[in-house]
Structure formats: structure tokens, C-alpha cells
PDB file of C-alpha atoms in Angstrom:
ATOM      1  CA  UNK U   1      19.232  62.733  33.283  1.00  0.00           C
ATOM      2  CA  UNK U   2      22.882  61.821  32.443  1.00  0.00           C
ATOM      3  CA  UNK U   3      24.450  58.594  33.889  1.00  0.00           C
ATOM      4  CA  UNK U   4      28.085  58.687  34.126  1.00  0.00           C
ATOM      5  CA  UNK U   5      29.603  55.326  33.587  1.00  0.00           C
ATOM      6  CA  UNK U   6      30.761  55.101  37.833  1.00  0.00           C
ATOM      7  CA  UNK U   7      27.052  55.058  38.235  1.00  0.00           C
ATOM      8  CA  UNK U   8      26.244  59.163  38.924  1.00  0.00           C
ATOM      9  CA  UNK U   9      23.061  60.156  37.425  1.00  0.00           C
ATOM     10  CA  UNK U  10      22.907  64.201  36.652  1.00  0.00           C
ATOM     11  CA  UNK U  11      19.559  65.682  36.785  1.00  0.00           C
ATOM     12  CA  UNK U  12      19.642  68.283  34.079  1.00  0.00           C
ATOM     13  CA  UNK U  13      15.629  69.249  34.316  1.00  0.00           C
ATOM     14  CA  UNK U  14      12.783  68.386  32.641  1.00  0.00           C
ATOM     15  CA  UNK U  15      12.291  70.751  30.388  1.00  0.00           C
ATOM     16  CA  UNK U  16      13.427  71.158  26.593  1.00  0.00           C
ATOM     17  CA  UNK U  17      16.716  73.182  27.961  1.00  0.00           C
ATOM     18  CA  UNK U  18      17.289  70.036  30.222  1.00  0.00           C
ATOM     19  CA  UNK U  19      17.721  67.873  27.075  1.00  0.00           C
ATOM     20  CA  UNK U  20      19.965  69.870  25.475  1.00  0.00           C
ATOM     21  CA  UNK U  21      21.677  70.159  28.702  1.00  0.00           C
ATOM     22  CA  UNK U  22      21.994  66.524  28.547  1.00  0.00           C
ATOM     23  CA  UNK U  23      23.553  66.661  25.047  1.00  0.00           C
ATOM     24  CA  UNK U  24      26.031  69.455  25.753  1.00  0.00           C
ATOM     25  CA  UNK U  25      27.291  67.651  28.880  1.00  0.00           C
ATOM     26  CA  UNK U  26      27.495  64.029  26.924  1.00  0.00           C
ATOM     27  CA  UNK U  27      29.470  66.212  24.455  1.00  0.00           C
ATOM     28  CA  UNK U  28      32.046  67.500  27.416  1.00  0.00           C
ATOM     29  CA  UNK U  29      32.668  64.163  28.674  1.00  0.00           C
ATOM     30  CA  UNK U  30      32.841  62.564  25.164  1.00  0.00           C
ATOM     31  CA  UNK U  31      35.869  65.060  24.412  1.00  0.00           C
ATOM     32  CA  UNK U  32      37.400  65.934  27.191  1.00  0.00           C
ATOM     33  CA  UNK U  33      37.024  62.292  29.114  1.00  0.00           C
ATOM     34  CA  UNK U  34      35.513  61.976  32.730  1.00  0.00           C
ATOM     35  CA  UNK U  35      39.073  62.193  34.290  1.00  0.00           C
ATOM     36  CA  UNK U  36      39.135  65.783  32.996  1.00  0.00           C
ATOM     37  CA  UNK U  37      36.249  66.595  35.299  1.00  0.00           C
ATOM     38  CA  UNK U  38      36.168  67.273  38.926  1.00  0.00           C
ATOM     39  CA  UNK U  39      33.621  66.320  41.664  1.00  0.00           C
ATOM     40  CA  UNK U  40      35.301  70.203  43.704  1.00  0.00           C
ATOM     41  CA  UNK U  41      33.179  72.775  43.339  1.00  0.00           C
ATOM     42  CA  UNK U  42      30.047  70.617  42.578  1.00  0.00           C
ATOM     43  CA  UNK U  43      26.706  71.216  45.084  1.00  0.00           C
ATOM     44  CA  UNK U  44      26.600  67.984  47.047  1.00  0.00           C
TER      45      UNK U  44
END
């Protein structure tokens, strides 16, 4: 699981792809910034 600094946690699995999941989305966020992502489009 990821948890966002506003207090979302994103399940990414369980398995080994889940923690690189993890990484790559860390990654995203680190770069890009959480204002660059959106919430549209994401299964509620």
C-alpha cells in the first residue's frame, strides 16, 4: 500500500508486482507532485 500525504492509502496488491507498483507510483508523485494527479477517472 501507498499512503498519500491527505491520508489515501492505494492498495497496489500483495504480490511482488504490487511492490514495484508501489515504487513506480512513489516515483510519479515524487516527480510530477500530487497536484499533477487527478481523483477523475479513478474507480471509487
Amino acid at each position: 500500500m501507498v499512503l498519500l500525504a491527505d491520508g489515501f492509502l492505494i492498495d497496489c496488491g500483495s504480490s511482488g508486482y504490487g511492490e514495484k507498483r508501489a515504487q513506480i507510483l512513489a516515483e510519479i508523485i515524487n516527480e510530477v507532485g500530487p497536484s499533477r494527479l487527478s481523483r477523475e477517472g479513478m474507480r471509487p
